[in-house]
Coordinates of C-alpha atoms and ligand atoms in Angstrom, one line a residue:
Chain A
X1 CA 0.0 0.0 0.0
X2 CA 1.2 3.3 -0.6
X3 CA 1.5 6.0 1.7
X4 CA -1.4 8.1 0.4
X5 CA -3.6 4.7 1.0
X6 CA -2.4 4.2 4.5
X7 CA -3.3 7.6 5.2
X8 CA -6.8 7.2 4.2
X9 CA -6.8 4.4 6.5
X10 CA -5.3 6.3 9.6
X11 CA -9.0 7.3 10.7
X12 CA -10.2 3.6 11.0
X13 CA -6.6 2.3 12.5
X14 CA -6.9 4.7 15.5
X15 CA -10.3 3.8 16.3
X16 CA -9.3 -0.3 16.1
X17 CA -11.6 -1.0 12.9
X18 CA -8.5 -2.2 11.0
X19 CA -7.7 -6.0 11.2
X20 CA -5.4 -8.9 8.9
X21 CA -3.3 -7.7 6.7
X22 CA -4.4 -3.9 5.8
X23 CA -3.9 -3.3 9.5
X24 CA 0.1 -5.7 8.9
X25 CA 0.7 -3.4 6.4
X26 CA -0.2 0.0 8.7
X27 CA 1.8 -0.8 11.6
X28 CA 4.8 -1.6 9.0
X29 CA 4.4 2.0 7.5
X30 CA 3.9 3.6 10.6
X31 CA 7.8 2.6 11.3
X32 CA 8.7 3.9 8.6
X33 CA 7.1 7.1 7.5
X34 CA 6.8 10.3 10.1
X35 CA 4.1 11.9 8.3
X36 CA 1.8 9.4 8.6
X37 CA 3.3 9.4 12.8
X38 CA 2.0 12.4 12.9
X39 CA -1.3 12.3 11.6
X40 CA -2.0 9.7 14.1
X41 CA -0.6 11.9 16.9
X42 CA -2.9 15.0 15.4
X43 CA -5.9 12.7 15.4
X44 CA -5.7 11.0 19.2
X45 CA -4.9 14.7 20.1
X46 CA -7.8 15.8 18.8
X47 CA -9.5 13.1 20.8
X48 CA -8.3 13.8 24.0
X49 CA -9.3 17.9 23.4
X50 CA -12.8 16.6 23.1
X51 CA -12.6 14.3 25.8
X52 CA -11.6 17.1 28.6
X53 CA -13.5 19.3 27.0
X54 CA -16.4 17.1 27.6
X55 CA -16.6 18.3 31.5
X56 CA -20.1 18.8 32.9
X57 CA -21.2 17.7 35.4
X58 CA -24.8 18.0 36.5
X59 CA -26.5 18.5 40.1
X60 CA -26.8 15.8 42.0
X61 CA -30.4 16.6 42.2
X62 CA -30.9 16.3 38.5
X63 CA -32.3 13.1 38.5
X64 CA -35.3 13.9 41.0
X65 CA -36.0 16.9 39.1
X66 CA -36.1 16.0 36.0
X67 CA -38.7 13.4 36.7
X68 CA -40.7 15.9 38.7
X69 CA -41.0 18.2 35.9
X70 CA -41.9 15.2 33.8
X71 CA -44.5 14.3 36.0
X72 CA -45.8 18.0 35.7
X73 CA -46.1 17.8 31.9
X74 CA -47.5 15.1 31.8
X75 CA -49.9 16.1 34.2
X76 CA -50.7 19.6 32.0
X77 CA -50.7 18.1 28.6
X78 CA -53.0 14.9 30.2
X79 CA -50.5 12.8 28.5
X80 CA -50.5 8.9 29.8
X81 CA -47.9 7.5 32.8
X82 CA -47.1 3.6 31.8
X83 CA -49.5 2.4 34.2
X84 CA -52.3 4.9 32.8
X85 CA -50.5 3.6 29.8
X86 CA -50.8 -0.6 30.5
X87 CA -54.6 -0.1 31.8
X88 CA -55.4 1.7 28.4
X89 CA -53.8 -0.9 26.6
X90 CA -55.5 -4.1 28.2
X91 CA -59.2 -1.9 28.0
X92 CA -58.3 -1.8 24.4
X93 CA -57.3 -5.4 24.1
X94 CA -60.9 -6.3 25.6
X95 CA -62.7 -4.2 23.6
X96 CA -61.3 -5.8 20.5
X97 CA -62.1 -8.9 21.4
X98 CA -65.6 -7.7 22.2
X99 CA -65.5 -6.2 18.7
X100 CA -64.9 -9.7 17.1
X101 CA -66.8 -11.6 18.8
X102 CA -69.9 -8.8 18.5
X103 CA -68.2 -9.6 14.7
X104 CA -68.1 -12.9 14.0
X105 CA -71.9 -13.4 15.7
X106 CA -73.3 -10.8 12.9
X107 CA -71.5 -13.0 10.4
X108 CA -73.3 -15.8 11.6
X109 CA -76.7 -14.3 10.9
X110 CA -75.8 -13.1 7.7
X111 CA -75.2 -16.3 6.7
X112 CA -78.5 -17.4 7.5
X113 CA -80.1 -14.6 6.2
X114 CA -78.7 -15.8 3.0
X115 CA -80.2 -19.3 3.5
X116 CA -83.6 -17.8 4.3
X117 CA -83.2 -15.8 0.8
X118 CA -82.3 -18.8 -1.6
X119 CA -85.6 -20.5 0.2
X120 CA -87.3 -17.7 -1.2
X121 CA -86.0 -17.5 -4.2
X122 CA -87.1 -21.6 -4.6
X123 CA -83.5 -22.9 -4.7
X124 CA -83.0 -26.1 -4.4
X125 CA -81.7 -27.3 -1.0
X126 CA -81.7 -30.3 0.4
X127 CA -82.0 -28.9 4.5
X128 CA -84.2 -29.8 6.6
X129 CA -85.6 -26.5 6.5
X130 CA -86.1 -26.5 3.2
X131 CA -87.6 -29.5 3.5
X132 CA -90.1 -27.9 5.8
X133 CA -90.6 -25.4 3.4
X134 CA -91.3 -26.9 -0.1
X135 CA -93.1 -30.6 0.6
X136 CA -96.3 -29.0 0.6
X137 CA -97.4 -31.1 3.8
X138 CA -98.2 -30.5 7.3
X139 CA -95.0 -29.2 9.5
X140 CA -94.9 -32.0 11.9
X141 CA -93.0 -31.2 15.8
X142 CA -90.4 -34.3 14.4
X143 CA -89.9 -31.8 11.6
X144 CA -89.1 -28.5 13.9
X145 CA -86.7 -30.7 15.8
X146 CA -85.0 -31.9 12.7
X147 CA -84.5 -28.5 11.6
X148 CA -83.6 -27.0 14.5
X149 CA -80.9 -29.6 15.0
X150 CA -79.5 -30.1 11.5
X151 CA -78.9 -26.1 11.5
X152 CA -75.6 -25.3 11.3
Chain B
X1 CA -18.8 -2.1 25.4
X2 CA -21.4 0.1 27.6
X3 CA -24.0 -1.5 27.7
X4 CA -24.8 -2.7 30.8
X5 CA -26.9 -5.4 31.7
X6 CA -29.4 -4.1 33.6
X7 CA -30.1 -1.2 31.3
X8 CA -33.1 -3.3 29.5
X9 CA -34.1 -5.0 33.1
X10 CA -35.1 -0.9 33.9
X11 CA -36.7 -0.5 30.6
X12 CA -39.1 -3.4 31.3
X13 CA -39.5 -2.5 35.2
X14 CA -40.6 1.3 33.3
X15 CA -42.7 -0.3 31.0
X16 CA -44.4 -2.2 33.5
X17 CA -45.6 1.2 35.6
X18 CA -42.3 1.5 37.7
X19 CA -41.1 5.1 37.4
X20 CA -38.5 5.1 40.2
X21 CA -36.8 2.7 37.4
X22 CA -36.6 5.8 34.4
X23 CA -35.0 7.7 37.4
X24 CA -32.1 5.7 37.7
X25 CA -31.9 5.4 33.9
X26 CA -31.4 9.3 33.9
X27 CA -28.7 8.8 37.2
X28 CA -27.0 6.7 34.7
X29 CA -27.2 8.5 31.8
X30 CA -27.4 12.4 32.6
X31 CA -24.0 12.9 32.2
X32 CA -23.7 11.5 28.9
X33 CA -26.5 13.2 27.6
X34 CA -25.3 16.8 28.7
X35 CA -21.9 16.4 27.5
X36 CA -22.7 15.1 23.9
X37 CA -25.2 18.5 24.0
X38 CA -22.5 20.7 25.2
X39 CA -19.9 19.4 22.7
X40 CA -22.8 20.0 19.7
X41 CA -23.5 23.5 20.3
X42 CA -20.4 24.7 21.9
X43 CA -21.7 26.3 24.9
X44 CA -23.2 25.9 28.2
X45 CA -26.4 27.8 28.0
X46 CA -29.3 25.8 28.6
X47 CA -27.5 22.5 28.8
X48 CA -29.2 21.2 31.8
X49 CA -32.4 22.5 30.2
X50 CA -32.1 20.1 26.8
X51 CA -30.9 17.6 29.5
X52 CA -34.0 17.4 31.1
X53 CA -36.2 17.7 27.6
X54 CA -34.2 14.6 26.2
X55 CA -35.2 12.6 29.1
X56 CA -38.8 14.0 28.2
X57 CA -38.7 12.6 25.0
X58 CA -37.4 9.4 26.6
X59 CA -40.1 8.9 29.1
X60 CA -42.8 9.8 26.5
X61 CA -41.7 7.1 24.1
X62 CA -40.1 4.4 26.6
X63 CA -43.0 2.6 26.1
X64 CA -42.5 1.8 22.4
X65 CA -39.0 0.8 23.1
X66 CA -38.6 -2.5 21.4
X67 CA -35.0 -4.2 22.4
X68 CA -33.7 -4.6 18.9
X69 CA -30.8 -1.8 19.9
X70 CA -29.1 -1.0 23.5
X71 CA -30.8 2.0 25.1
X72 CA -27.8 4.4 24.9
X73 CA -28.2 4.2 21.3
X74 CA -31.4 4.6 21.0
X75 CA -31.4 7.5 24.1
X76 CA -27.9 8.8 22.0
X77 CA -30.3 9.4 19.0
X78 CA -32.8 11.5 20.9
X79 CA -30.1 13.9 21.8
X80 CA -28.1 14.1 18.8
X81 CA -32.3 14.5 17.0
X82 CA -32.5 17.4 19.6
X83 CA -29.1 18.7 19.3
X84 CA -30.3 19.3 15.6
X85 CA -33.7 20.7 16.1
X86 CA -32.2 23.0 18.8
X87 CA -28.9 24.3 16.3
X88 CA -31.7 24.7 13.7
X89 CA -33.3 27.1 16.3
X90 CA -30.9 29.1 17.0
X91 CA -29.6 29.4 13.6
X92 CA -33.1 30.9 12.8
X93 CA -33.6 32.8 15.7
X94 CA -29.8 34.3 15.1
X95 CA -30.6 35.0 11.5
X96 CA -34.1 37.0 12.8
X97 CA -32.3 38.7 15.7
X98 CA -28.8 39.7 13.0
X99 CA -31.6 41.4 10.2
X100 CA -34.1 42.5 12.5
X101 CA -33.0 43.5 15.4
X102 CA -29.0 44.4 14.2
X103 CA -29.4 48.2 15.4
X104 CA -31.2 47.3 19.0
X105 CA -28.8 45.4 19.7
X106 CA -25.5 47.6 18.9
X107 CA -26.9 50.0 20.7
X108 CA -27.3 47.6 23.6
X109 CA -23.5 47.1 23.4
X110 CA -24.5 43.2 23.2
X111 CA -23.3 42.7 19.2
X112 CA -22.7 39.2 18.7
X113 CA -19.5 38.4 18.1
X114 CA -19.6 37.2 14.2
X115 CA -16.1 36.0 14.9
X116 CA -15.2 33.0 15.4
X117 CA -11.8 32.5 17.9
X118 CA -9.6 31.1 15.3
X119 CA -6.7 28.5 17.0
X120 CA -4.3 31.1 17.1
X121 CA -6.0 33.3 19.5
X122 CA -8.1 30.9 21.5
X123 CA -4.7 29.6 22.5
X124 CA -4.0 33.0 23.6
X125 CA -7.4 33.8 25.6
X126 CA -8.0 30.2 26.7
X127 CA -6.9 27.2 27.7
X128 CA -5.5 24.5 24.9
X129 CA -9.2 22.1 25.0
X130 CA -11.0 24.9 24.2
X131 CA -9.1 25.3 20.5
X132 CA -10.5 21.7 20.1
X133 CA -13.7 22.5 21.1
X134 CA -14.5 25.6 19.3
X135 CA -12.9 23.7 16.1
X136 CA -15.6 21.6 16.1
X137 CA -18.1 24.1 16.1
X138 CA -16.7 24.4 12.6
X139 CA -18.0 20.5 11.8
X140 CA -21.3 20.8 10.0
X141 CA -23.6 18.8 12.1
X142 CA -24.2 15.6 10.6
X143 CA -20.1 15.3 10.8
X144 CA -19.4 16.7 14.5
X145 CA -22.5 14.4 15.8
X146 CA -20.1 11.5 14.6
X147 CA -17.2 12.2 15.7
X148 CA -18.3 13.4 19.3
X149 CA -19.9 9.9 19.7
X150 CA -16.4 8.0 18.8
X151 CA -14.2 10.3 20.6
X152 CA -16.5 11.0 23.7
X153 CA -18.4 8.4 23.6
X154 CA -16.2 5.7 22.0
X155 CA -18.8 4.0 20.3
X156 CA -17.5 1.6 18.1
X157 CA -18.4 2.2 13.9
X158 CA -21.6 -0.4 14.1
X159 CA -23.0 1.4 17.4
X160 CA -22.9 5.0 15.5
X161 CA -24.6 3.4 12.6
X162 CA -26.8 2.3 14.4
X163 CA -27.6 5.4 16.4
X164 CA -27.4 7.4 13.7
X165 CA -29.7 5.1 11.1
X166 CA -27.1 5.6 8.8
X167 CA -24.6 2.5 7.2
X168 CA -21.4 1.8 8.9
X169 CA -19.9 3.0 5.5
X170 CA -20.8 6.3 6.1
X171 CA -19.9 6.3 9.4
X172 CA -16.2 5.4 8.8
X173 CA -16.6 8.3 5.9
X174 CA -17.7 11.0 8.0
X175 CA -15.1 10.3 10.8
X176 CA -12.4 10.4 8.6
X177 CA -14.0 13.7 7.0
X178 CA -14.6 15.5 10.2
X179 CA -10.9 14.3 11.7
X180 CA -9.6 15.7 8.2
X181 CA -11.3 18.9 8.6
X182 CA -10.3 19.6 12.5
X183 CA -6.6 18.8 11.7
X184 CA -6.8 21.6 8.7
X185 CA -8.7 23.5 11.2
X186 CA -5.7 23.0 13.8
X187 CA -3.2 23.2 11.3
X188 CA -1.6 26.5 13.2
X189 CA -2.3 24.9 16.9
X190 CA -0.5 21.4 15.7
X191 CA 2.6 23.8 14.2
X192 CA 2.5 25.6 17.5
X193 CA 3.1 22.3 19.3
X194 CA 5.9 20.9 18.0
Ligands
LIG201 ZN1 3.0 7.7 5.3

């Protein structure tokens, strides 16, 4: 690799992303050339600046206050607290499965309404309702039981 | 690595109603937070301030936290998010106060000072850090957010990316950009040193 390459490379060697033989071939330049030496220096310099510049440190109060203030926003703006949050959550969870099932029930007589139309309409069926319907005799109570059990 | 282990177990206490638990995710996390907002906009004003509004943002979306990254990234992105919105701010608020209010304020005495301490003379009026520091006010954001989280923070390539949402390509392209740009930036400090 030539120097200009290992330069390019400099960044990602300082911060350990370099491994097998591109980093090999690094570490042998870096005895070599003093350019390159001091690029690296320049770049862990500028990492220690922003390390000690990095120096605030705040109250040791912070903590309680911050979640006080929290606390106070949430009350203003009516905005949920996780266990506001979970209760919400499971209501909702029941009230889809309410939904569904108040769902699936009105499916159920649709489908039944359907069955009562094609009677109507004089389709052919071989139920025992429509049996009921179109033999033309007398509905016997062996008849209402039949039908009332076959449904479904 | 920082992640420790009981970062998610405080998570899941939070999202199961137990609010002392957030409180010691701030204890452990405050100082972080404040110092990767005071590196991003160079000053002290209002640090505690954003501080407290990135833990806001924290507790008000805690609850969708899903586990597919640790929380200091995801907390990390919140600040740097903020960081932005608030240079943004000010950037707008400067530009209203420099064409509106330009005369007002000279006459106040309370000019803002346009200029920028180059190396040079912040190493006259201030200590050495600070030539660092004020040099990477010079970054444009997207490039200073990534290289205070490696150098501060030492987050390795993969944990920026994944802060950031970006690919770990452009990661390792930005930090070699922004470290390019702060040594021509130091270029008369780094001749001063040796
Ligand atoms: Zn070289």
């Amino acid at each position: 690799m030539k120097h200009q390459d290992i330069q390019n490379r400099l960044s990602e060697y300082i911060d350990g992303e370099l491994a097998g033989p591109v980093l090999s071939a690094v570490e042998a330049h870096l005895s070599t050339c003093s350019e390159c030496v001091g690029i690296v220096s320049q770049f862990r310099n500028i990492r220690a600046g922003i390390k000690e510049r990095a120096d605030v440190e705040l109250s040791g109060s912070f903590s309680a206050n911050a979640l006080r203030s929290i606390r106070l926003q949430i009350d203003e703006s009516g905005n949920w607290t996780p266990a506001e949050f979970i209760a919400r959550r499971t209501v909702l969870a029941l009230s889809i499965v309410v939904l569904l099932l108040v769902g699936l029930t009105s499916f159920n007589f649709q489908e039944e309404e359907i069955s009562v139309e094609r009677y109507l309409r004089g389709e052919a069926s071989d139920s025992a309702e429509s049996q009921i319907l179109f033999n033309g005799d007398e509905i016997s109570k062996d008849d209402v039981l039949m039908a009332a059990v076959s449904k479904q | 690595m920082k992640q420790s282990p009981d970062d998610f177990q405080l998570v899941r206490a939070f999202q199961s109603g137990d609010e002392k638990a957030f409180e010691e995710l701030i204890k452990r996390y405050q100082r972080q937070v404040a110092n990767i907002i005071y590196l991003t906009l160079g000053n002290r004003h209002a640090v505690e301030d954003l501080t407290q509004e990135v833990f806001i943002r924290a507790f008000r979306s805690l609850l969708r936290f899903e586990f597919d990254a640790s929380f200091y990234s995801w907390l990390y992105r919140i600040t740097v998010n903020l960081c932005i919105d608030e240079i943004r701010r000010r950037r707008i608020k400067r530009t209203f106060s420099l064409e509106f209010f330009s005369e007002e304020r000279m006459s106040e005495g309370e000019k803002p000072s346009k200029k920028i301490p180059t190396p040079a003379d912040a190493l006259l009026e201030s200590e050495k850090k600070d030539i660092v520091a004020s040099a990477l006010q010079k970054l444009r954001p997207p490039h200073r957010s990534v290289l205070i989280l490696r150098e501060y923070e030492d987050l390795t390539y993969e944990e920026i990316a994944q802060t950031l949402r970006i690919s770990v390509q452009a990661v390792k392209s930005r930090i070699f950009r922004a470290r390019e740009e702060m040594r021509t930036l130091l270029k008369e400090y780094f001749q001063e040193r040796t």
